[in-house]
Tab-separated table of C-alpha atoms in Angstrom:
chain	number	residue	atom	x	y	z
A	1	MET	CA	0.000	0.000	0.000
A	2	ASN	CA	1.071	3.562	-0.684
A	3	LYS	CA	2.986	4.858	2.353
A	4	GLU	CA	0.943	8.065	2.216
A	5	PHE	CA	-2.234	6.026	2.660
A	6	SER	CA	-0.744	3.872	5.429
A	7	GLU	CA	0.213	6.879	7.528
A	8	ARG	CA	-3.258	8.390	7.259
A	9	LEU	CA	-4.999	5.072	7.867
A	10	GLN	CA	-2.971	4.528	11.038
A	11	LYS	CA	-4.255	7.843	12.392
A	12	ILE	CA	-7.812	6.942	11.362
A	13	GLU	CA	-7.585	3.607	13.208
A	14	GLY	CA	-6.488	5.446	16.332
A	15	VAL	CA	-9.559	7.685	16.198
A	16	LEU	CA	-11.906	4.759	15.533
A	17	ASN	CA	-10.462	2.863	18.509
A	18	THR	CA	-10.937	5.912	20.725
A	19	TYR	CA	-14.619	6.219	19.920
A	20	LEU	CA	-15.302	2.465	19.775
A	21	PRO	CA	-13.058	0.906	22.433
A	22	ALA	CA	-12.845	-2.761	23.354
A	23	GLN	CA	-13.458	-1.828	27.001
A	24	SER	CA	-15.333	1.235	28.161
A	25	SER	CA	-13.668	3.931	30.247
A	26	ASP	CA	-15.296	6.539	32.475
A	27	ASP	CA	-14.602	9.270	29.902
A	28	TRP	CA	-16.057	7.213	27.068
A	29	ARG	CA	-19.167	6.354	29.078
A	30	ALA	CA	-19.697	10.013	29.939
A	31	LEU	CA	-19.290	11.101	26.322
A	32	SER	CA	-21.606	8.391	25.001
A	33	PHE	CA	-24.317	8.268	27.667
A	34	GLY	CA	-23.852	11.199	30.008
A	35	ALA	CA	-24.645	10.467	33.650
A	36	ILE	CA	-25.930	6.897	33.966
A	37	ASP	CA	-26.665	4.604	36.903
A	38	SER	CA	-23.606	3.135	38.608
A	39	CYS	CA	-25.047	-0.370	38.309
A	40	VAL	CA	-24.549	-0.288	34.503
A	41	SER	CA	-21.638	-2.685	34.014
A	42	GLN	CA	-19.215	-3.683	31.291
A	43	ALA	CA	-21.390	-6.747	30.637
A	44	HIS	CA	-24.306	-4.479	29.761
A	45	LEU	CA	-22.173	-2.270	27.541
A	46	SER	CA	-20.643	-5.289	25.802
A	47	ASN	CA	-23.966	-6.044	24.136
A	48	LEU	CA	-23.492	-2.762	22.295
A	49	LEU	CA	-19.725	-2.594	21.925
A	50	GLU	CA	-18.762	-6.150	21.057
A	51	PRO	CA	-20.826	-6.788	17.880
A	52	CYS	CA	-19.810	-3.408	16.455
A	53	LYS	CA	-16.166	-3.534	17.528
A	54	ASN	CA	-15.799	-7.061	16.197
A	55	LEU	CA	-17.012	-6.063	12.740
A	56	VAL	CA	-14.870	-2.921	12.625
A	57	ASP	CA	-11.809	-4.962	13.642
A	58	LEU	CA	-12.431	-7.479	10.854
A	59	GLY	CA	-11.151	-4.808	8.512
A	60	GLY	CA	-12.678	-3.281	5.431
A	61	LYS	CA	-10.924	-0.935	3.039
A	62	ARG	CA	-11.527	2.184	5.168
A	63	TRP	CA	-11.592	4.116	1.904
A	64	ARG	CA	-14.446	6.377	2.995
A	65	PRO	CA	-12.687	7.856	6.061
A	66	LEU	CA	-9.476	8.048	4.036
A	67	LEU	CA	-11.348	9.935	1.310
A	68	LEU	CA	-12.764	12.294	3.958
A	69	VAL	CA	-9.247	13.177	5.136
A	70	LEU	CA	-7.908	13.597	1.587
A	71	CYS	CA	-10.803	15.910	0.713
A	72	ALA	CA	-10.022	18.033	3.775
A	73	GLU	CA	-6.419	18.241	2.575
A	74	LEU	CA	-7.588	19.189	-0.902
A	75	ALA	CA	-9.994	21.891	0.304
A	76	SER	CA	-7.441	23.423	2.691
A	77	SER	CA	-4.451	23.239	0.337
A	78	LYS	CA	-4.344	27.019	-0.204
A	79	LYS	CA	-4.861	27.959	3.449
A	80	SER	CA	-2.243	28.911	6.017
A	81	GLU	CA	-0.297	26.180	7.774
A	82	ALA	CA	-2.150	26.783	11.038
A	83	GLU	CA	-5.509	26.544	9.263
A	84	LYS	CA	-4.443	23.320	7.533
A	85	ILE	CA	-3.430	21.714	10.834
A	86	SER	CA	-6.752	22.650	12.425
A	87	SER	CA	-8.741	21.401	9.411
A	88	LEU	CA	-6.979	18.046	9.365
A	89	GLU	CA	-7.345	17.553	13.110
A	90	ASN	CA	-11.090	18.039	12.726
A	91	ALA	CA	-11.189	15.801	9.656
A	92	TYR	CA	-9.554	12.871	11.440
A	93	ASN	CA	-11.808	13.317	14.456
A	94	ILE	CA	-15.020	13.069	12.403
A	95	THR	CA	-14.046	9.901	10.521
A	96	PRO	CA	-16.264	7.813	12.862
A	97	LEU	CA	-19.269	9.495	11.246
A	98	VAL	CA	-18.690	7.616	7.992
A	99	GLU	CA	-17.028	4.413	9.203
A	100	PHE	CA	-19.454	3.730	12.051
A	101	ALA	CA	-22.477	4.544	9.874
A	102	HIS	CA	-21.081	2.137	7.272
A	103	THR	CA	-20.557	-0.580	9.905
A	104	ALA	CA	-24.067	-0.113	11.297
A	105	SER	CA	-25.499	-0.421	7.788
A	106	LEU	CA	-23.633	-3.709	7.258
A	107	ILE	CA	-25.096	-5.207	10.445
A	108	HIS	CA	-28.600	-4.223	9.368
A	109	ASP	CA	-28.048	-5.265	5.733
A	110	ASP	CA	-27.058	-8.773	6.805
A	111	ILE	CA	-30.187	-9.068	8.944
A	112	GLU	CA	-32.454	-7.782	6.180
A	113	ASP	CA	-30.792	-9.968	3.540
A	114	CYS	CA	-30.666	-13.070	5.791
A	115	ALA	CA	-26.929	-13.225	5.047
A	116	ASP	CA	-24.873	-15.705	7.076
A	117	THR	CA	-21.397	-14.234	6.597
A	118	ARG	CA	-19.638	-10.882	6.510
A	119	ARG	CA	-15.943	-10.411	5.711
A	120	GLY	CA	-15.448	-14.151	5.824
A	121	LYS	CA	-16.875	-14.596	9.337
A	122	PRO	CA	-20.376	-15.292	10.684
A	123	ALA	CA	-22.575	-12.206	10.462
A	124	ALA	CA	-23.289	-10.335	13.700
A	125	HIS	CA	-26.832	-11.679	14.039
A	126	ILE	CA	-25.505	-15.228	13.697
A	127	THR	CA	-22.807	-14.737	16.344
A	128	TYR	CA	-24.690	-12.594	18.843
A	129	GLY	CA	-28.337	-13.228	18.045
A	130	LEU	CA	-30.828	-11.128	16.100
A	131	ASP	CA	-31.893	-9.010	19.072
A	132	VAL	CA	-28.365	-8.033	20.128
A	133	ALA	CA	-27.173	-7.353	16.562
A	134	LEU	CA	-30.207	-5.275	15.652
A	135	ASN	CA	-29.936	-3.157	18.786
A	136	ALA	CA	-26.163	-2.729	18.508
A	137	GLY	CA	-26.364	-1.700	14.847
A	138	SER	CA	-29.053	0.870	15.636
A	139	TRP	CA	-26.990	2.210	18.551
A	140	LEU	CA	-23.905	2.617	16.373
A	141	TYR	CA	-25.735	4.977	14.009
A	142	PHE	CA	-26.322	7.283	16.977
A	143	GLU	CA	-22.963	6.635	18.624
A	144	ALA	CA	-21.131	7.814	15.510
A	145	SER	CA	-22.150	11.409	16.168
A	146	SER	CA	-20.570	11.479	19.638
A	147	CYS	CA	-17.292	12.513	18.002
A	148	ILE	CA	-18.775	15.906	17.106
A	149	LYS	CA	-19.050	16.919	20.753
A	150	ASN	CA	-15.269	16.911	21.237
A	151	LEU	CA	-14.481	19.138	18.249
A	152	LYS	CA	-12.954	22.551	18.947
A	153	ILE	CA	-15.343	24.430	16.683
A	154	SER	CA	-18.321	26.734	17.194
A	155	ASP	CA	-21.769	25.480	18.126
A	156	SER	CA	-23.099	26.570	14.725
A	157	GLU	CA	-20.405	24.522	12.983
A	158	LYS	CA	-21.272	21.513	15.128
A	159	LEU	CA	-24.938	21.964	14.252
A	160	ARG	CA	-24.042	21.922	10.559
A	161	LEU	CA	-22.235	18.590	11.028
A	162	TYR	CA	-25.215	17.090	12.878
A	163	GLU	CA	-27.605	18.285	10.157
A	164	LEU	CA	-25.424	16.910	7.377
A	165	PHE	CA	-24.919	13.559	9.088
A	166	LEU	CA	-28.606	13.028	9.883
A	167	LEU	CA	-29.735	14.036	6.390
A	168	GLU	CA	-27.460	11.461	4.789
A	169	LEU	CA	-28.596	8.758	7.232
A	170	ARG	CA	-32.211	9.418	6.283
A	171	ARG	CA	-31.261	9.131	2.620
A	172	LEU	CA	-29.412	5.881	3.285
A	173	HIS	CA	-32.554	4.345	4.776
A	174	LEU	CA	-34.643	5.592	1.855
A	175	GLY	CA	-32.314	3.770	-0.530
A	176	GLN	CA	-32.544	0.619	1.562
A	177	ALA	CA	-36.342	0.856	1.560
A	178	MET	CA	-36.355	0.981	-2.234
A	179	ASP	CA	-34.027	-2.004	-2.491
A	180	ILE	CA	-36.117	-4.056	-0.039
A	181	LEU	CA	-39.278	-3.345	-2.040
A	182	TRP	CA	-37.745	-4.809	-5.184
A	183	HIS	CA	-35.920	-7.823	-3.797
A	184	ARG	CA	-38.989	-8.944	-1.834
A	185	ASN	CA	-41.032	-8.993	-5.051
A	186	PRO	CA	-39.375	-11.147	-7.764
A	187	GLU	CA	-41.765	-9.910	-10.473
A	188	LEU	CA	-41.234	-6.212	-9.673
A	189	ILE	CA	-38.572	-4.757	-11.976
A	190	PRO	CA	-37.411	-1.149	-11.378
A	191	SER	CA	-36.409	1.189	-14.181
A	192	VAL	CA	-32.729	2.055	-14.588
A	193	SER	CA	-33.467	5.556	-13.247
A	194	GLU	CA	-35.145	4.063	-10.157
A	195	TYR	CA	-32.176	1.740	-9.653
A	196	THR	CA	-29.770	4.670	-9.953
A	197	ALA	CA	-31.772	6.687	-7.415
A	198	MET	CA	-31.747	3.739	-5.033
A	199	VAL	CA	-27.980	3.252	-5.266
A	200	ARG	CA	-27.267	6.976	-4.938
A	201	ASN	CA	-29.068	6.864	-1.616
A	202	LYS	CA	-28.202	3.412	-0.301
A	203	THR	CA	-24.528	3.325	-1.318
A	204	GLY	CA	-23.720	6.754	-2.706
A	205	THR	CA	-24.855	8.505	0.452
A	206	LEU	CA	-21.847	7.315	2.483
A	207	SER	CA	-19.441	8.441	-0.241
A	208	ARG	CA	-21.315	11.742	-0.426
A	209	LEU	CA	-21.153	12.071	3.360
A	210	ALA	CA	-17.397	11.414	3.433
A	211	VAL	CA	-16.624	13.987	0.763
A	212	LYS	CA	-18.984	16.659	2.086
A	213	LEU	CA	-17.589	16.278	5.595
A	214	GLY	CA	-14.042	16.443	4.268
A	215	VAL	CA	-14.405	19.584	2.167
A	216	LEU	CA	-16.453	21.190	4.941
A	217	ALA	CA	-13.657	20.464	7.427
A	218	GLY	CA	-11.244	21.957	4.900
A	219	GLY	CA	-13.141	25.246	4.950
A	220	ALA	CA	-15.085	25.062	1.686
A	221	GLY	CA	-18.331	26.989	1.214
A	222	GLU	CA	-21.756	25.384	0.901
A	223	GLN	CA	-21.858	25.553	-2.890
A	224	ILE	CA	-18.589	23.643	-3.207
A	225	VAL	CA	-19.688	21.187	-0.512
A	226	GLU	CA	-22.812	20.302	-2.501
A	227	LYS	CA	-20.935	20.081	-5.806
A	228	ALA	CA	-18.313	17.781	-4.320
A	229	GLY	CA	-21.072	15.664	-2.806
A	230	SER	CA	-22.729	15.179	-6.198
A	231	PHE	CA	-19.483	13.840	-7.673
A	232	ALA	CA	-19.046	11.563	-4.667
A	233	GLN	CA	-22.530	10.045	-4.843
A	234	ASP	CA	-21.872	9.056	-8.451
A	235	ILE	CA	-18.509	7.552	-7.500
A	236	GLY	CA	-20.329	5.496	-4.866
A	237	THR	CA	-22.871	4.452	-7.482
A	238	GLY	CA	-20.072	3.302	-9.766
A	239	PHE	CA	-18.534	1.188	-7.021
A	240	GLN	CA	-21.899	-0.407	-6.255
A	241	ILE	CA	-22.240	-1.368	-9.911
A	242	ILE	CA	-18.768	-2.921	-9.819
A	243	ASP	CA	-19.731	-4.815	-6.625
A	244	ASP	CA	-22.848	-6.098	-8.399
A	245	VAL	CA	-20.673	-7.356	-11.242
A	246	ILE	CA	-18.188	-9.005	-8.873
A	247	ASN	CA	-21.067	-10.757	-7.112
A	248	LEU	CA	-22.003	-12.422	-10.401
A	249	THR	CA	-18.439	-13.274	-11.454
A	250	THR	CA	-15.767	-14.014	-8.859
A	251	GLY	CA	-17.956	-13.336	-5.819
A	252	ASN	CA	-17.407	-10.551	-3.277
A	253	PRO	CA	-14.805	-11.161	-0.539
A	254	GLY	CA	-16.360	-13.023	2.367
A	255	LYS	CA	-19.489	-13.791	0.337
A	256	LYS	CA	-20.546	-16.541	-2.057
A	257	ARG	CA	-20.841	-15.964	-5.796
A	258	GLY	CA	-24.407	-15.192	-6.779
A	259	ASP	CA	-25.863	-14.436	-3.356
A	260	ASP	CA	-27.504	-11.382	-4.952
A	261	ILE	CA	-29.603	-13.849	-6.928
A	262	VAL	CA	-30.690	-15.576	-3.717
A	263	GLU	CA	-31.572	-12.188	-2.216
A	264	GLY	CA	-33.498	-11.174	-5.340
A	265	LYS	CA	-31.383	-8.071	-6.000
A	266	LYS	CA	-32.382	-6.194	-9.164
A	267	SER	CA	-28.835	-5.091	-9.958
A	268	LEU	CA	-27.771	-3.197	-13.080
A	269	PRO	CA	-26.746	-6.368	-14.989
A	270	VAL	CA	-30.303	-7.659	-14.507
A	271	LEU	CA	-31.832	-4.412	-15.746
A	272	ILE	CA	-29.495	-4.190	-18.752
A	273	HIS	CA	-30.328	-7.765	-19.695
A	274	LEU	CA	-34.077	-7.135	-19.482
A	275	GLU	CA	-33.716	-4.078	-21.692
A	276	LYS	CA	-32.075	-6.349	-24.257
A	277	VAL	CA	-34.357	-9.354	-23.764
A	278	PRO	CA	-37.578	-8.189	-22.054
A	279	GLY	CA	-39.153	-11.584	-22.653
A	280	ASP	CA	-36.765	-13.097	-20.084
A	281	ALA	CA	-38.481	-11.287	-17.167
A	282	PRO	CA	-40.752	-14.208	-16.152
A	283	ARG	CA	-37.858	-16.684	-16.377
A	284	LEU	CA	-35.547	-14.581	-14.229
A	285	ALA	CA	-38.327	-13.950	-11.705
A	286	SER	CA	-38.844	-17.698	-11.456
A	287	LEU	CA	-35.123	-18.305	-10.955
A	288	PHE	CA	-34.953	-15.626	-8.242
A	289	SER	CA	-37.863	-17.293	-6.420
A	290	GLN	CA	-36.301	-20.742	-6.736
A	291	ALA	CA	-32.912	-19.482	-5.504
A	292	ARG	CA	-34.507	-17.756	-2.518
A	293	SER	CA	-36.329	-20.959	-1.620
A	294	GLU	CA	-33.398	-23.356	-2.134
A	295	GLY	CA	-30.436	-21.201	-1.066
A	296	ILE	CA	-27.026	-20.432	-2.521
A	297	ASP	CA	-26.426	-23.992	-3.775
A	298	SER	CA	-29.581	-23.938	-5.899
A	299	PRO	CA	-28.953	-24.617	-9.616
A	300	ALA	CA	-31.112	-21.553	-10.258
A	301	VAL	CA	-28.220	-19.328	-9.131
A	302	GLU	CA	-25.810	-20.464	-11.841
A	303	GLU	CA	-28.578	-20.572	-14.460
A	304	ALA	CA	-29.483	-16.946	-13.752
A	305	ILE	CA	-25.812	-15.914	-13.878
A	306	SER	CA	-25.406	-17.745	-17.196
A	307	ILE	CA	-28.353	-15.845	-18.682
A	308	LEU	CA	-26.958	-12.477	-17.556
A	309	THR	CA	-23.403	-13.126	-18.734
A	310	GLY	CA	-24.546	-14.664	-22.011
A	311	SER	CA	-26.251	-11.461	-23.155
A	312	GLY	CA	-23.222	-9.315	-22.336
A	313	ALA	CA	-25.167	-7.497	-19.606
A	314	VAL	CA	-22.516	-8.169	-16.946
A	315	ASP	CA	-19.714	-6.772	-19.113
A	316	GLU	CA	-21.768	-3.717	-20.050
A	317	ALA	CA	-22.526	-2.989	-16.403
A	318	LYS	CA	-18.818	-3.255	-15.562
A	319	GLU	CA	-17.926	-0.771	-18.291
A	320	GLN	CA	-20.578	1.669	-17.074
A	321	GLY	CA	-19.370	1.417	-13.481
A	322	GLN	CA	-15.735	1.976	-14.428
A	323	LYS	CA	-16.640	4.989	-16.575
A	324	ILE	CA	-18.746	6.611	-13.838
A	325	ILE	CA	-15.949	6.224	-11.284
A	326	GLU	CA	-13.213	7.543	-13.553
A	327	GLU	CA	-15.136	10.582	-14.775
A	328	ASN	CA	-16.303	11.677	-11.331
A	329	SER	CA	-12.952	10.964	-9.667
A	330	ASN	CA	-11.341	13.376	-12.113
A	331	LEU	CA	-14.012	16.000	-11.435
A	332	LEU	CA	-13.610	15.673	-7.667
A	333	ALA	CA	-9.803	15.768	-7.726
A	334	GLY	CA	-9.845	18.873	-9.942
A	335	LEU	CA	-12.637	20.679	-8.105
A	336	PHE	CA	-10.359	23.224	-6.401
A	337	GLY	CA	-8.108	23.795	-9.389
A	338	THR	CA	-5.183	22.336	-7.493
A	339	SER	CA	-3.986	19.662	-9.898
A	340	ASP	CA	-0.449	20.048	-8.554
A	341	SER	CA	-1.498	19.273	-4.980
A	342	LYS	CA	-0.563	16.024	-3.329
A	343	ALA	CA	-4.160	15.472	-2.190
A	344	ALA	CA	-5.548	15.602	-5.735
A	345	GLY	CA	-3.108	12.942	-6.878
A	346	LEU	CA	-3.806	10.767	-3.844
A	347	ILE	CA	-7.562	10.942	-4.412
A	348	MET	CA	-7.094	9.708	-7.951
A	349	GLU	CA	-4.664	7.042	-6.781
A	350	LEU	CA	-7.138	5.860	-4.148
A	351	PHE	CA	-9.941	5.372	-6.634
A	352	GLY	CA	-7.558	3.849	-9.144
A	353	ALA	CA	-6.366	1.313	-6.568
A	354	LEU	CA	-9.937	0.402	-5.633
A	355	ARG	CA	-10.659	-0.250	-9.309
A	356	GLY	CA	-7.408	-2.133	-9.928
A	357	VAL	CA	-6.111	0.502	-12.376
A	358	PRO	CA	-2.309	0.536	-12.890
A	359	ALA	CA	-0.517	3.445	-11.203
A	360	GLU	CA	0.918	4.581	-14.559
A	361	ARG	CA	-2.550	5.151	-15.983
A	362	VAL	CA	-3.634	7.011	-12.847
A	363	ALA	CA	-0.619	9.312	-13.221
A	364	GLU	CA	-1.525	10.034	-16.837
A	365	ASN	CA	-5.091	10.883	-15.817
A	366	ALA	CA	-3.787	13.230	-13.110
A	367	LYS	CA	-1.852	15.207	-15.729
A	368	ARG	CA	-5.122	15.980	-17.519
A	369	LEU	CA	-6.756	17.608	-14.472
């Protein structure tokens, strides 16, 4: 990994461990819960901490908090040294907003999708039980915002962070509601525009949150914050499309190939295929129903994948996802007209690495900013 990334990620891990510790301290309890009864013990708190901490410690790319920090660097690149230091301190300290919200969403996603594994291990609701996992995931959404209280900024600036965070969480749940509607009804096929709206909210919202928080911490005005957020939501959409493709090809890490078929997900490859061959809708609906009933080892899973790959829909979706990411990464990195800044190059390198693009090509793209 790029040394520049490693150094930043080490700082991010330190912040995440502070706000989600393995064992609670008096200071942490006071920050999280205020004054609570003395009889509340570590055993009680463990039902909140352990499922969340375990999932965070299993890893993940941490690209959203890293992107937040890089965007703060980008937005503050023309400020004084003292202003830069203050901006970056705030940026690191609000990384729990994106990483904890992401972790909470994974716990809830696995419950809603009846998924057994996450990152190669049993999902939280399998390990700890549905009641504990559901409660802990819900708590973590709220716990994420505790980091705002410690920031050395004005009350109005803190209010802006709370407003931004809560707006994006509401959007995230809207996207999830749309997705649930479609995967619970095998015959219900969304339009491509509906699918895009769903992904922008369900997946794109966390990318949008990371970027908006970062440029806000870097001192950017509201107009730039919103513009950067629009690029970020499309980048998140592109990555979701790529994840959908991976699910139908090699399989996502820690998951089984084709589990989107079992869950009835109407991903972009499905929608592209049905635009090409609309007469296949009843057949695919039947295969989705069979896979849901029989599980991941159902022959319906591979038959559905064969239909989608045979029409070229999977390859087309991959191309669309890659194009969306590349175009919007360039727009985001060049937003402040600082193509010579280290942060702009690192943002492009980050997205290039996530897409598996060679460093040489990323460097060539950076020259065109």
